[in-house]
PDB file of C-alpha atoms and ligand atoms in Angstrom:
ATOM      1  CA  UNK J 113     119.941 110.749  86.076  1.00 82.00           C
ATOM      2  CA  UNK J 114     117.137 112.812  86.490  1.00 94.00           C
ATOM      3  CA  UNK J 115     115.608 114.657  89.197  1.00 97.00           C
ATOM      4  CA  UNK J 116     112.027 113.312  90.339  1.00 98.00           C
ATOM      5  CA  UNK J 117     109.077 115.605  91.447  1.00 98.00           C
ATOM      6  CA  UNK J 118     108.993 115.570  95.229  1.00 98.00           C
ATOM      7  CA  UNK J 119     105.417 114.979  96.696  1.00 98.00           C
ATOM      8  CA  UNK J 120     104.341 117.842  98.798  1.00 96.00           C
ATOM      9  CA  UNK J 121     102.091 117.727 101.987  1.00 95.00           C
ATOM     10  CA  UNK J 122      99.363 116.968 102.264  1.00 93.00           C
ATOM     11  CA  UNK J 123      99.499 114.996  99.143  1.00 95.00           C
ATOM     12  CA  UNK J 124      97.726 111.529  99.989  1.00 97.00           C
ATOM     13  CA  UNK J 125     100.489 109.617  98.029  1.00 98.00           C
ATOM     14  CA  UNK J 126     102.802 110.369 101.098  1.00 98.00           C
ATOM     15  CA  UNK J 127     100.561 108.238 103.421  1.00 98.00           C
ATOM     16  CA  UNK J 128     101.152 105.013 101.102  1.00 98.00           C
ATOM     17  CA  UNK J 129     102.905 101.946 102.866  1.00 98.00           C
ATOM     18  CA  UNK J 130     106.227 101.242 100.771  1.00 98.00           C
ATOM     19  CA  UNK J 131     106.534  97.677  99.445  1.00 98.00           C
ATOM     20  CA  UNK J 132     109.411  95.320 100.176  1.00 98.00           C
ATOM     21  CA  UNK J 133     112.303  95.606  97.438  1.00 98.00           C
ATOM     22  CA  UNK J 134     112.670  92.131  95.825  1.00 98.00           C
ATOM     23  CA  UNK J 135     114.921  92.518  92.782  1.00 97.00           C
ATOM     24  CA  UNK J 136     118.230  94.233  93.170  1.00 98.00           C
ATOM     25  CA  UNK J 137     118.668  94.918  89.654  1.00 97.00           C
ATOM     26  CA  UNK J 138     119.537  97.627  87.299  1.00 97.00           C
ATOM     27  CA  UNK J 139     116.293  99.540  87.561  1.00 97.00           C
ATOM     28  CA  UNK J 140     116.692  99.917  91.299  1.00 98.00           C
ATOM     29  CA  UNK J 141     120.373 101.340  90.982  1.00 98.00           C
ATOM     30  CA  UNK J 142     118.768 103.895  88.416  1.00 98.00           C
ATOM     31  CA  UNK J 143     116.171 104.670  90.870  1.00 98.00           C
ATOM     32  CA  UNK J 144     118.828 105.182  93.786  1.00 98.00           C
ATOM     33  CA  UNK J 145     120.804 107.345  91.377  1.00 98.00           C
ATOM     34  CA  UNK J 146     117.808 109.520  90.542  1.00 98.00           C
ATOM     35  CA  UNK J 147     117.004 109.674  94.138  1.00 98.00           C
ATOM     36  CA  UNK J 148     120.415 111.081  95.193  1.00 98.00           C
ATOM     37  CA  UNK J 149     120.380 113.420  92.302  1.00 98.00           C
ATOM     38  CA  UNK J 150     117.027 114.710  93.622  1.00 98.00           C
ATOM     39  CA  UNK J 151     118.115 114.914  97.113  1.00 98.00           C
ATOM     40  CA  UNK J 152     121.256 116.980  96.103  1.00 97.00           C
ATOM     41  CA  UNK J 153     119.046 119.324  93.857  1.00 98.00           C
ATOM     42  CA  UNK J 154     116.699 120.083  96.688  1.00 97.00           C
ATOM     43  CA  UNK J 155     119.466 120.354  99.275  1.00 97.00           C
ATOM     44  CA  UNK J 156     118.099 117.751 101.432  1.00 97.00           C
ATOM     45  CA  UNK J 157     120.003 115.512 103.898  1.00 98.00           C
ATOM     46  CA  UNK J 158     117.538 112.612 103.122  1.00 98.00           C
ATOM     47  CA  UNK J 159     114.900 110.985 100.977  1.00 98.00           C
ATOM     48  CA  UNK J 160     112.503 108.368 101.042  1.00 98.00           C
ATOM     49  CA  UNK J 161     111.375 106.871  97.528  1.00 98.00           C
ATOM     50  CA  UNK J 162     107.644 107.350  98.971  1.00 98.00           C
ATOM     51  CA  UNK J 163     108.624 111.213  98.696  1.00 98.00           C
ATOM     52  CA  UNK J 164     109.136 110.715  94.690  1.00 98.00           C
ATOM     53  CA  UNK J 165     106.103 108.720  94.686  1.00 98.00           C
ATOM     54  CA  UNK J 166     107.967 105.539  94.146  1.00 98.00           C
ATOM     55  CA  UNK J 167     106.335 102.909  96.892  1.00 98.00           C
ATOM     56  CA  UNK J 168     109.442 100.684  97.487  1.00 98.00           C
ATOM     57  CA  UNK J 169     111.457 100.664 100.611  1.00 98.00           C
ATOM     58  CA  UNK J 170     114.301 102.774  99.643  1.00 98.00           C
ATOM     59  CA  UNK J 171     116.008 105.512 101.528  1.00 98.00           C
ATOM     60  CA  UNK J 172     119.039 107.754 100.606  1.00 98.00           C
ATOM     61  CA  UNK J 173     120.830 109.755 103.248  1.00 98.00           C
ATOM     62  CA  UNK J 174     123.978 112.036 103.173  1.00 98.00           C
ATOM     63  CA  UNK J 175     124.897 114.182 105.839  1.00 97.00           C
ATOM     64  CA  UNK J 176     128.062 115.462 104.377  1.00 97.00           C
ATOM     65  CA  UNK J 177     128.447 119.168 103.293  1.00 95.00           C
ATOM     66  CA  UNK J 178     129.255 118.213  99.696  1.00 96.00           C
ATOM     67  CA  UNK J 179     127.013 115.090  99.160  1.00 97.00           C
ATOM     68  CA  UNK J 180     130.148 112.948  99.170  1.00 97.00           C
ATOM     69  CA  UNK J 181     128.860 110.347 101.682  1.00 97.00           C
ATOM     70  CA  UNK J 182     125.752 108.936 100.230  1.00 98.00           C
ATOM     71  CA  UNK J 183     124.234 106.387 102.415  1.00 98.00           C
ATOM     72  CA  UNK J 184     121.813 103.649 100.846  1.00 98.00           C
ATOM     73  CA  UNK J 185     119.208 101.896 102.887  1.00 98.00           C
ATOM     74  CA  UNK J 186     116.899  99.290 101.280  1.00 98.00           C
ATOM     75  CA  UNK J 187     114.261  97.383 103.240  1.00 98.00           C
ATOM     76  CA  UNK J 188     115.595  98.943 106.527  1.00 98.00           C
ATOM     77  CA  UNK J 189     114.607  97.329 109.808  1.00 98.00           C
ATOM     78  CA  UNK J 190     114.939  99.309 113.291  1.00 97.00           C
ATOM     79  CA  UNK J 191     115.471  98.336 116.651  1.00 96.00           C
ATOM     80  CA  UNK J 192     115.864 100.929 119.241  1.00 91.00           C
ATOM     81  CA  UNK J 193     119.180 100.616 121.478  1.00 88.00           C
ATOM     82  CA  UNK J 194     118.387 103.576 123.743  1.00 85.00           C
ATOM     83  CA  UNK J 195     114.870 104.819 124.260  1.00 86.00           C
ATOM     84  CA  UNK J 196     116.461 108.347 125.853  1.00 93.00           C
ATOM     85  CA  UNK J 197     114.931 110.926 123.543  1.00 95.00           C
ATOM     86  CA  UNK J 198     116.925 113.269 121.667  1.00 93.00           C
ATOM     87  CA  UNK J 199     115.412 116.497 120.117  1.00 96.00           C
ATOM     88  CA  UNK J 200     116.219 117.660 116.723  1.00 96.00           C
ATOM     89  CA  UNK J 201     114.894 120.730 114.850  1.00 97.00           C
ATOM     90  CA  UNK J 202     113.365 118.599 111.930  1.00 97.00           C
ATOM     91  CA  UNK J 203     112.425 119.603 108.065  1.00 97.00           C
ATOM     92  CA  UNK J 204     111.164 117.679 105.298  1.00 98.00           C
ATOM     93  CA  UNK J 205     111.425 118.013 101.583  1.00 98.00           C
ATOM     94  CA  UNK J 206     107.820 117.495 101.349  1.00 98.00           C
ATOM     95  CA  UNK J 207     106.845 120.166 103.771  1.00 96.00           C
ATOM     96  CA  UNK J 208     109.152 122.975 102.588  1.00 95.00           C
ATOM     97  CA  UNK J 209     109.242 125.992 104.882  1.00 93.00           C
ATOM     98  CA  UNK J 210     108.302 123.904 108.418  1.00 95.00           C
ATOM     99  CA  UNK J 211     110.907 123.176 110.735  1.00 95.00           C
ATOM    100  CA  UNK J 212     109.605 121.794 114.298  1.00 96.00           C
ATOM    101  CA  UNK J 213     111.470 120.152 117.372  1.00 96.00           C
ATOM    102  CA  UNK J 214     110.910 116.286 117.567  1.00 97.00           C
ATOM    103  CA  UNK J 215     112.118 113.880 120.016  1.00 96.00           C
ATOM    104  CA  UNK J 216     113.169 110.512 118.925  1.00 96.00           C
ATOM    105  CA  UNK J 217     115.174 107.638 120.627  1.00 96.00           C
ATOM    106  CA  UNK J 218     118.711 108.552 120.430  1.00 95.00           C
ATOM    107  CA  UNK J 219     120.294 105.221 119.514  1.00 96.00           C
ATOM    108  CA  UNK J 220     118.902 102.800 116.932  1.00 97.00           C
ATOM    109  CA  UNK J 221     120.369  99.680 114.961  1.00 98.00           C
ATOM    110  CA  UNK J 222     119.329  99.198 111.526  1.00 98.00           C
ATOM    111  CA  UNK J 223     119.643  96.204 109.318  1.00 98.00           C
ATOM    112  CA  UNK J 224     119.172  96.817 105.729  1.00 98.00           C
ATOM    113  CA  UNK J 225     120.337  95.672 102.143  1.00 98.00           C
ATOM    114  CA  UNK J 226     122.858  97.809 100.229  1.00 98.00           C
ATOM    115  CA  UNK J 227     122.110  98.631  96.366  1.00 96.00           C
ATOM    116  CA  UNK J 228     123.490  95.001  95.645  1.00 96.00           C
ATOM    117  CA  UNK J 229     121.439  93.198  98.184  1.00 97.00           C
ATOM    118  CA  UNK J 230     123.969  92.472 100.672  1.00 98.00           C
ATOM    119  CA  UNK J 231     122.618  92.894 104.263  1.00 98.00           C
ATOM    120  CA  UNK J 232     124.603  94.985 106.688  1.00 98.00           C
ATOM    121  CA  UNK J 233     123.922  96.028 110.145  1.00 98.00           C
ATOM    122  CA  UNK J 234     124.881  99.384 111.909  1.00 98.00           C
ATOM    123  CA  UNK J 235     124.407 101.417 115.194  1.00 97.00           C
ATOM    124  CA  UNK J 236     123.452 105.134 114.621  1.00 97.00           C
ATOM    125  CA  UNK J 237     123.439 107.952 116.886  1.00 96.00           C
ATOM    126  CA  UNK J 238     122.732 111.707 116.989  1.00 94.00           C
ATOM    127  CA  UNK J 239     121.673 113.230 113.667  1.00 96.00           C
ATOM    128  CA  UNK J 240     121.797 110.119 111.818  1.00 97.00           C
ATOM    129  CA  UNK J 241     119.718 108.443 114.310  1.00 96.00           C
ATOM    130  CA  UNK J 242     116.759 110.998 114.022  1.00 97.00           C
ATOM    131  CA  UNK J 243     117.134 111.211 110.056  1.00 98.00           C
ATOM    132  CA  UNK J 244     117.022 107.360 109.521  1.00 98.00           C
ATOM    133  CA  UNK J 245     113.936 107.408 111.697  1.00 98.00           C
ATOM    134  CA  UNK J 246     112.332 110.052 109.800  1.00 98.00           C
ATOM    135  CA  UNK J 247     112.844 108.355 106.629  1.00 98.00           C
ATOM    136  CA  UNK J 248     111.644 104.890 107.743  1.00 98.00           C
ATOM    137  CA  UNK J 249     108.596 106.944 108.650  1.00 98.00           C
ATOM    138  CA  UNK J 250     108.087 108.300 105.192  1.00 98.00           C
ATOM    139  CA  UNK J 251     108.086 104.527 104.050  1.00 98.00           C
ATOM    140  CA  UNK J 252     105.104 103.532 106.483  1.00 98.00           C
ATOM    141  CA  UNK J 253     103.315 106.852 105.558  1.00 98.00           C
ATOM    142  CA  UNK J 254     104.072 108.859 108.428  1.00 98.00           C
ATOM    143  CA  UNK J 255     105.343 112.447 108.396  1.00 98.00           C
ATOM    144  CA  UNK J 256     107.156 114.481 111.089  1.00 97.00           C
ATOM    145  CA  UNK J 257     104.065 116.686 111.722  1.00 96.00           C
ATOM    146  CA  UNK J 258     102.061 113.749 112.853  1.00 97.00           C
ATOM    147  CA  UNK J 259     104.277 114.011 116.153  1.00 96.00           C
ATOM    148  CA  UNK J 260     102.694 117.299 116.491  1.00 96.00           C
ATOM    149  CA  UNK J 261      99.447 118.636 118.119  1.00 95.00           C
ATOM    150  CA  UNK J 262      96.395 118.274 115.865  1.00 95.00           C
ATOM    151  CA  UNK J 263      95.867 122.185 115.998  1.00 95.00           C
ATOM    152  CA  UNK J 264      99.531 122.803 114.915  1.00 94.00           C
ATOM    153  CA  UNK J 265      99.320 120.018 112.074  1.00 93.00           C
ATOM    154  CA  UNK J 266      96.165 121.922 110.837  1.00 93.00           C
ATOM    155  CA  UNK J 267      97.872 125.166 110.669  1.00 93.00           C
ATOM    156  CA  UNK J 268     100.702 123.645 108.844  1.00 92.00           C
ATOM    157  CA  UNK J 269      98.350 122.035 106.411  1.00 91.00           C
ATOM    158  CA  UNK J 270      96.404 125.126 105.830  1.00 91.00           C
ATOM    159  CA  UNK J 271      99.726 127.250 105.038  1.00 89.00           C
ATOM    160  CA  UNK J 272     100.984 124.407 102.493  1.00 88.00           C
ATOM    161  CA  UNK J 273      97.523 124.586 100.796  1.00 83.00           C
ATOM    162  CA  UNK J 274      97.996 128.528 100.439  1.00 82.00           C
ATOM    163  CA  UNK J 275     101.256 128.227  99.200  1.00 79.00           C
ATOM    164  CA  UNK J 276     100.063 126.003  96.328  1.00 65.00           C
ATOM    165  CA  UNK J 277     103.172 123.899  96.592  1.00 50.00           C
ATOM    166  CA  UNK J 278     101.131 120.863  95.510  1.00 50.00           C
TER     167      UNK J 278
HETATM  168 NI1   NI L 127     110.985 113.842 105.248  1.00 60.48          NI
END
């Protein structure tokens, strides 16, 4: 397993649309392992392939304290069950040092494939619902700062450029 480099905002590659995964092969499993390792190393709770410059629809999430509960979502499709919004303070491994309160629908149903290509469907609430929406946004080239005002986003952009994290 290897630790991959995480793209930092405002790297333009973070805006790419990720493509549907067609082959559930050994290569995919290696990518998933590397993503899990990278997320753990960066102490994150979720990582989308887009963030490591791989433009395929792959997401890994682990909300456990000790990284004992890895969850894999390939080609996730989302439907909103409850439009009531929940607010969470969100952060992103691609925008280090920035945390903002973001409101998102509180209950979602996700249909996705696991690493073997087997399709599953599950309902998510709370932090998990927020996290998966944040990660699906990444696959569509969207970042949580896009929900903020243009002025606030501009300030974050300047701060990121100054820190030379890119
Ligand atoms: Ni993120």
